[in-house]
Short mmCIF file of C-alpha atoms in Angstrom, two decimals:
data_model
loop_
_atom_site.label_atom_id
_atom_site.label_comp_id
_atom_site.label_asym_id
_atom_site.label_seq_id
_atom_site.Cartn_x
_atom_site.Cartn_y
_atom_site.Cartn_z
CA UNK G 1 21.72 -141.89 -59.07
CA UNK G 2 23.61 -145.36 -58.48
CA UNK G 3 26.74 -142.32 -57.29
CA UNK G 4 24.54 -140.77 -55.03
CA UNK G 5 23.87 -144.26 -53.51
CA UNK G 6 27.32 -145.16 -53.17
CA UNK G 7 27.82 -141.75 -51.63
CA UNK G 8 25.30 -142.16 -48.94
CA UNK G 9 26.20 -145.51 -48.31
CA UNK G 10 29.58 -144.32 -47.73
CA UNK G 11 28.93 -141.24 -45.14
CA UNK G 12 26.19 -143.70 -43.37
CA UNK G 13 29.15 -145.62 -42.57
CA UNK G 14 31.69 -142.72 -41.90
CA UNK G 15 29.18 -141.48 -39.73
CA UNK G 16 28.61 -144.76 -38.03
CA UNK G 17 31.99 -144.91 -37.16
CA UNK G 18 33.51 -141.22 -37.17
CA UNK G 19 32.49 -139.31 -33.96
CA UNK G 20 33.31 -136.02 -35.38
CA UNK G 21 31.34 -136.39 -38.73
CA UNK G 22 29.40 -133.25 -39.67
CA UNK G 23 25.90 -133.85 -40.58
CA UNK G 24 25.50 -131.30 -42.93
CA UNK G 25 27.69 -133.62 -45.37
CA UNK G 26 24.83 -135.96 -45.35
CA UNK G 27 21.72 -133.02 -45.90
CA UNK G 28 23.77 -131.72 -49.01
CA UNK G 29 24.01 -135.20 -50.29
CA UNK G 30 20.02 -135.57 -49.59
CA UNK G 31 19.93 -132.01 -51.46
CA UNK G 32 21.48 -133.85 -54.33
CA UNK G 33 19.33 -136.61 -54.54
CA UNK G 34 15.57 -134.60 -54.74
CA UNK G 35 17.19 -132.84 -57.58
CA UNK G 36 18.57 -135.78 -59.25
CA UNK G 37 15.38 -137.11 -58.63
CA UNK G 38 13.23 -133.97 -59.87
CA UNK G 39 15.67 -133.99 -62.89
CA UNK G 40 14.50 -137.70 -63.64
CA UNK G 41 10.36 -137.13 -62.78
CA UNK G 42 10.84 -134.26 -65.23
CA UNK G 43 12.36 -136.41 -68.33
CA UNK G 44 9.85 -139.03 -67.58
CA UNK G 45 6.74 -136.36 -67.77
CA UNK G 46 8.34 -135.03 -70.74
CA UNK G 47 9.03 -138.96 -72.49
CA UNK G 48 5.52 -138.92 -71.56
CA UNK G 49 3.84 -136.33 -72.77
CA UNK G 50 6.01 -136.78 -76.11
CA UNK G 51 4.67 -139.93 -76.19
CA UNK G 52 1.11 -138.85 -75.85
CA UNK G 53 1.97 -136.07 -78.62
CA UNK G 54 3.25 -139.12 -81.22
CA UNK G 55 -0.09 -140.91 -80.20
CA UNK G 56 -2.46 -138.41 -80.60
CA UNK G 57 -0.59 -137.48 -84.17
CA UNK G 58 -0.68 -141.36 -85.01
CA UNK G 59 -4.92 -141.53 -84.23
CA UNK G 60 -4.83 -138.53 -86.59
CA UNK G 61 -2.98 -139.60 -89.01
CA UNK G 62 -5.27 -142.89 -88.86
CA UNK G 63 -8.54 -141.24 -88.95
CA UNK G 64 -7.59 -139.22 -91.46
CA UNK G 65 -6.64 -142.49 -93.85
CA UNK G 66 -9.97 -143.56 -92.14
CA UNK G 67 -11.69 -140.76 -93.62
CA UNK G 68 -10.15 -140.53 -96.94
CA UNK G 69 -11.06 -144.30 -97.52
CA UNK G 70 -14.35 -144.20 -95.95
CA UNK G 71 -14.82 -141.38 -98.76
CA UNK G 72 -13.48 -143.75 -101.69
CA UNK G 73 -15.74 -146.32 -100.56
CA UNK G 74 -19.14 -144.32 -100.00
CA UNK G 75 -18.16 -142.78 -103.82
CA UNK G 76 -17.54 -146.74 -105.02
CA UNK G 77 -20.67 -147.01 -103.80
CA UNK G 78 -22.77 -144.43 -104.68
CA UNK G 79 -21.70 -145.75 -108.54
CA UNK G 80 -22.52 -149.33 -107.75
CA UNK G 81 -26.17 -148.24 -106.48
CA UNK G 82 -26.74 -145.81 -109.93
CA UNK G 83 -25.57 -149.29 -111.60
CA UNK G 84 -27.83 -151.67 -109.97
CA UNK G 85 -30.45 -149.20 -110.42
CA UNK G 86 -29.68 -148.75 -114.13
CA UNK G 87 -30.16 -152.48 -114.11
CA UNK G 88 -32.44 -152.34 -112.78
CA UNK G 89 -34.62 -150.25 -114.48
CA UNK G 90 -33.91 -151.80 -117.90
CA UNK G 91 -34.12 -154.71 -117.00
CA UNK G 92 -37.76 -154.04 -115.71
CA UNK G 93 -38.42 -152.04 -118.79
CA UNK G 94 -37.51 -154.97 -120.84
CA UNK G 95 -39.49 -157.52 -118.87
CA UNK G 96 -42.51 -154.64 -119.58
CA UNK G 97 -41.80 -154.77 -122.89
CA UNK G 98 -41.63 -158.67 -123.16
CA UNK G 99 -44.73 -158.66 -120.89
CA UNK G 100 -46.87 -156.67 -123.49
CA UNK G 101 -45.34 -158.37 -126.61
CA UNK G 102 -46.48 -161.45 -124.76
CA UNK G 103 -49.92 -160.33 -123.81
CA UNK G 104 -50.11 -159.36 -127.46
CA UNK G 105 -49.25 -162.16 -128.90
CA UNK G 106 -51.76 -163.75 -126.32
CA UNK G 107 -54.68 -161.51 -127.97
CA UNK G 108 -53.37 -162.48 -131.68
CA UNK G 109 -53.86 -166.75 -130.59
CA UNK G 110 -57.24 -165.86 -129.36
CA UNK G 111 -58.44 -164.29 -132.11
CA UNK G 112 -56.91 -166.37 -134.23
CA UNK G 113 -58.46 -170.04 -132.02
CA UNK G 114 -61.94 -167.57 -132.85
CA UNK G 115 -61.51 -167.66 -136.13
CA UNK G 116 -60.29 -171.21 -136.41
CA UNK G 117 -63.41 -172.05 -134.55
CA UNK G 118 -65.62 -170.32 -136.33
CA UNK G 119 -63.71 -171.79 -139.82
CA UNK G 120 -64.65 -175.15 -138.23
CA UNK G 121 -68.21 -174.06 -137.43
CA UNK G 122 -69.07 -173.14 -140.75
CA UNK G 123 -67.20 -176.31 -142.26
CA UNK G 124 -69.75 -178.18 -139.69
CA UNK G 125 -72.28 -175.99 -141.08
CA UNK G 126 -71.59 -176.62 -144.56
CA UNK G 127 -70.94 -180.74 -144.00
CA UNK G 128 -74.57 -180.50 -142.25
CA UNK G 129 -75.81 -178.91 -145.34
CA UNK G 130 -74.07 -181.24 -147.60
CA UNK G 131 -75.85 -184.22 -145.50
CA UNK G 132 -78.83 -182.64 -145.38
CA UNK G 133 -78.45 -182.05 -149.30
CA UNK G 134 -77.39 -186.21 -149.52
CA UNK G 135 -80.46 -186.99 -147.00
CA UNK G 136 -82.86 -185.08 -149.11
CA UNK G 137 -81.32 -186.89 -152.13
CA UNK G 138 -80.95 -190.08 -150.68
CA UNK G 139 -84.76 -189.44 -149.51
CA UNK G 140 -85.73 -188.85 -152.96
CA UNK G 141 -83.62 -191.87 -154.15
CA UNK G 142 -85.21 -194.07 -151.59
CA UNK G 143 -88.70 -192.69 -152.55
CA UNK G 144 -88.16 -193.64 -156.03
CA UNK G 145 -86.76 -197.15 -155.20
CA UNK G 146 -89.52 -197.59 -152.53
CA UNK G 147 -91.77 -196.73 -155.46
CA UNK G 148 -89.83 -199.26 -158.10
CA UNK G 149 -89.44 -201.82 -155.06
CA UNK G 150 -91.45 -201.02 -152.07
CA UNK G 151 -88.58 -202.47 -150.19
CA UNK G 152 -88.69 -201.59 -146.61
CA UNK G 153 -85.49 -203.46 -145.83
CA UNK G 154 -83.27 -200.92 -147.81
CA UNK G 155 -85.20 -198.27 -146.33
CA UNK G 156 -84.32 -198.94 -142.78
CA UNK G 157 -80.53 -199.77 -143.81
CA UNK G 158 -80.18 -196.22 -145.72
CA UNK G 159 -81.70 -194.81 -142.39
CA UNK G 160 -79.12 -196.23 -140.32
CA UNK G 161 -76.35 -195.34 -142.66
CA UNK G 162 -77.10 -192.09 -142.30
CA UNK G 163 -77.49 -191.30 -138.47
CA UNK G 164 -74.43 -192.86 -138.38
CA UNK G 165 -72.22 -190.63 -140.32
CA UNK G 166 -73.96 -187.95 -139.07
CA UNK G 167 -72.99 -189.04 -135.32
CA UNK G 168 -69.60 -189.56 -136.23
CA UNK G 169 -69.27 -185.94 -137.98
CA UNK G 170 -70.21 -184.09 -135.36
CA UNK G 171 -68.37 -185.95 -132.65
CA UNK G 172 -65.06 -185.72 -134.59
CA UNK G 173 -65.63 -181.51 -134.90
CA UNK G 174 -66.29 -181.80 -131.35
CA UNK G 175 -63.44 -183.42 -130.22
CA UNK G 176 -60.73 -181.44 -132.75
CA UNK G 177 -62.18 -177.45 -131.16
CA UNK G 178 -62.14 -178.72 -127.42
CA UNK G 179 -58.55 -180.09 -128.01
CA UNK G 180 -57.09 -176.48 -129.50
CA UNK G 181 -58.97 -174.82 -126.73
CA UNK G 182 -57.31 -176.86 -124.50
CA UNK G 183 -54.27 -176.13 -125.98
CA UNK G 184 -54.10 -172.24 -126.45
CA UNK G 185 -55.70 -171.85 -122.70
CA UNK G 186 -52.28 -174.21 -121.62
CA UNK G 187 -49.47 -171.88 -123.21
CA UNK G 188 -51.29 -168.43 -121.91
CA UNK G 189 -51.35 -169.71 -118.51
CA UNK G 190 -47.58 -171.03 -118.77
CA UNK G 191 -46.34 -167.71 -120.23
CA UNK G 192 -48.29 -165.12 -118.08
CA UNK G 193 -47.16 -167.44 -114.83
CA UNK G 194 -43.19 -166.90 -116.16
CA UNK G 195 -43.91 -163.06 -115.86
CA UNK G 196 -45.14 -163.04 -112.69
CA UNK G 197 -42.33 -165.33 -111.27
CA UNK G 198 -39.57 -162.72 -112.76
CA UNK G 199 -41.33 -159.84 -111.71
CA UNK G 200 -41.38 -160.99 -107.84
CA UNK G 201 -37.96 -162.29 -108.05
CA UNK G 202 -36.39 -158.74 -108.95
CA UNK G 203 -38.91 -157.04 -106.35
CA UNK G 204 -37.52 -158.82 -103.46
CA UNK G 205 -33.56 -158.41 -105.10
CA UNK G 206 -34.59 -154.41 -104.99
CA UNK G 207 -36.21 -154.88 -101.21
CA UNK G 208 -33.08 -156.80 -99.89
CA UNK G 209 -30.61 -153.84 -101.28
CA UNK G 210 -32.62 -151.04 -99.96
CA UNK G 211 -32.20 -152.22 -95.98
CA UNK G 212 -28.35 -151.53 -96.84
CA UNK G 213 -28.08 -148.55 -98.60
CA UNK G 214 -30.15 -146.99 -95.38
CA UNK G 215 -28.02 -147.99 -93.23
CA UNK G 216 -25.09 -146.53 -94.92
CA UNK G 217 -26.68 -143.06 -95.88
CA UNK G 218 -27.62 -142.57 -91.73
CA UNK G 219 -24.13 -141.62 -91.39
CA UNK G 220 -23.36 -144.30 -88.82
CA UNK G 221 -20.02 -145.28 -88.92
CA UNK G 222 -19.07 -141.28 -89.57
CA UNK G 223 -20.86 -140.58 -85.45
CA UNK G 224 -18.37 -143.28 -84.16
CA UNK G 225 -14.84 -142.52 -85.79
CA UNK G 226 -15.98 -138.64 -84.21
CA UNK G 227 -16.78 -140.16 -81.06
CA UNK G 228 -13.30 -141.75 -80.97
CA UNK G 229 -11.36 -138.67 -81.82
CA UNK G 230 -12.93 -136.65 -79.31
CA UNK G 231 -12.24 -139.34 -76.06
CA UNK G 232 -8.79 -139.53 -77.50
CA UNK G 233 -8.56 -135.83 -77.03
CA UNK G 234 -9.65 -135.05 -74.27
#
């Protein structure tokens, strides 16, 4: 091409100058120059369209690897969600278990504070007996020395001896079954509140996993890597 300008500068000048120049010179030279510059438009369109060709091949060769690894990682994690729910499902089955063992074991203190209490009622009932065996004897003692003595100063003494051991025996039985009520009522209340706190706990892990898996099994990022080979394409 930088020939062809030389050229033409050189004729524009010879014709400039030369009164006998034939024009026709100068059309073959612009002859020469639309094919020299068809010849170039045509190796550009063809660098072109090779390079379009290597392009489109590359975007296939990437969605492909696209593909292959979005494939890996929907398998990874189709075996990480059969994990977690694995997990999850024994560990749920083991918090059952606990939860029942537990609840058992809850029954078991009950009965068992039942028949403490009714050990210490019948201890109660058998100390009342015993001081209403010591009154009776006491009353039969005081009789006789009333009898001997006719003394009513001992009389009221042995009186107030007695109401007051009797006062003191029931308030101490009192005070020892409201204390292990207390007490048994206490650890059901911690243990049943522990069960509830892990049950939530791995409902809302199960609730926050779900959302993702959804999204994943909709297919969405398969639509757009389609959608991107088909505007390449066309």
């Amino acid at each position: 091409m930088e020939a062809l300008l030389s050229q033409f500068t050189f004729l524009s000048d010879q014709a400039l100058q030369d009164k006998n120049f034939d024009p026709s010179t100068i059309e073959d030279l612009m002859k020469l120059f639309e094919i020299e510059a068809y010849k170039s438009w045509a190796a550009m369109e063809l660098e072109q369209e090779n390079e379009v060709k290597e392009a489109q091949v590359a975007m296939r060769d990437a969605e492909n690897y696209l593909d292959s690894v979005m494939e890996e990682a929907m398998d990874e994690f189709r075996r990480f969600e059969e994990e977690m729910e694995r997990m999850a499902k024994e560990e749920l089955e083991s918090l059952e278990k606990s939860a029942e063992t537990e609840r058992k074991m809850g029954k078991l203190m009950e009965k068992a504070a039942t028949i403490a209490s009714k050990r210490r009622q019948q201890e109660a009932e058998l100390k009342l007996i015993e001081e209403e065996t010591a009154k009776r004897v006491e009353e039969a003692i005081q009789k006789k020395v009333e009898e001997s003595l006719n003394s009513e100063e001992i009389k009221l003494e042995i009186q107030r001896r007695l109401e007051e051991g009797r006062k003191r025996l029931h308030e101490e039985v009192a005070i020892q079954l409201e204390e292990k009520k207390k007490l048994l009522i206490l650890r059901l209340g911690e243990k049943r509140n522990k069960l509830e706190k892990k049950k939530k706990s791995w409902k809302k892990c199960l609730k926050r996993t779900g959302g993702g898996w959804k999204k994943l099994r909709e297919g969405k990022l398969w639509s757009n890597s389609r959608e991107r080979r088909n505007d390449i394409e066309n």
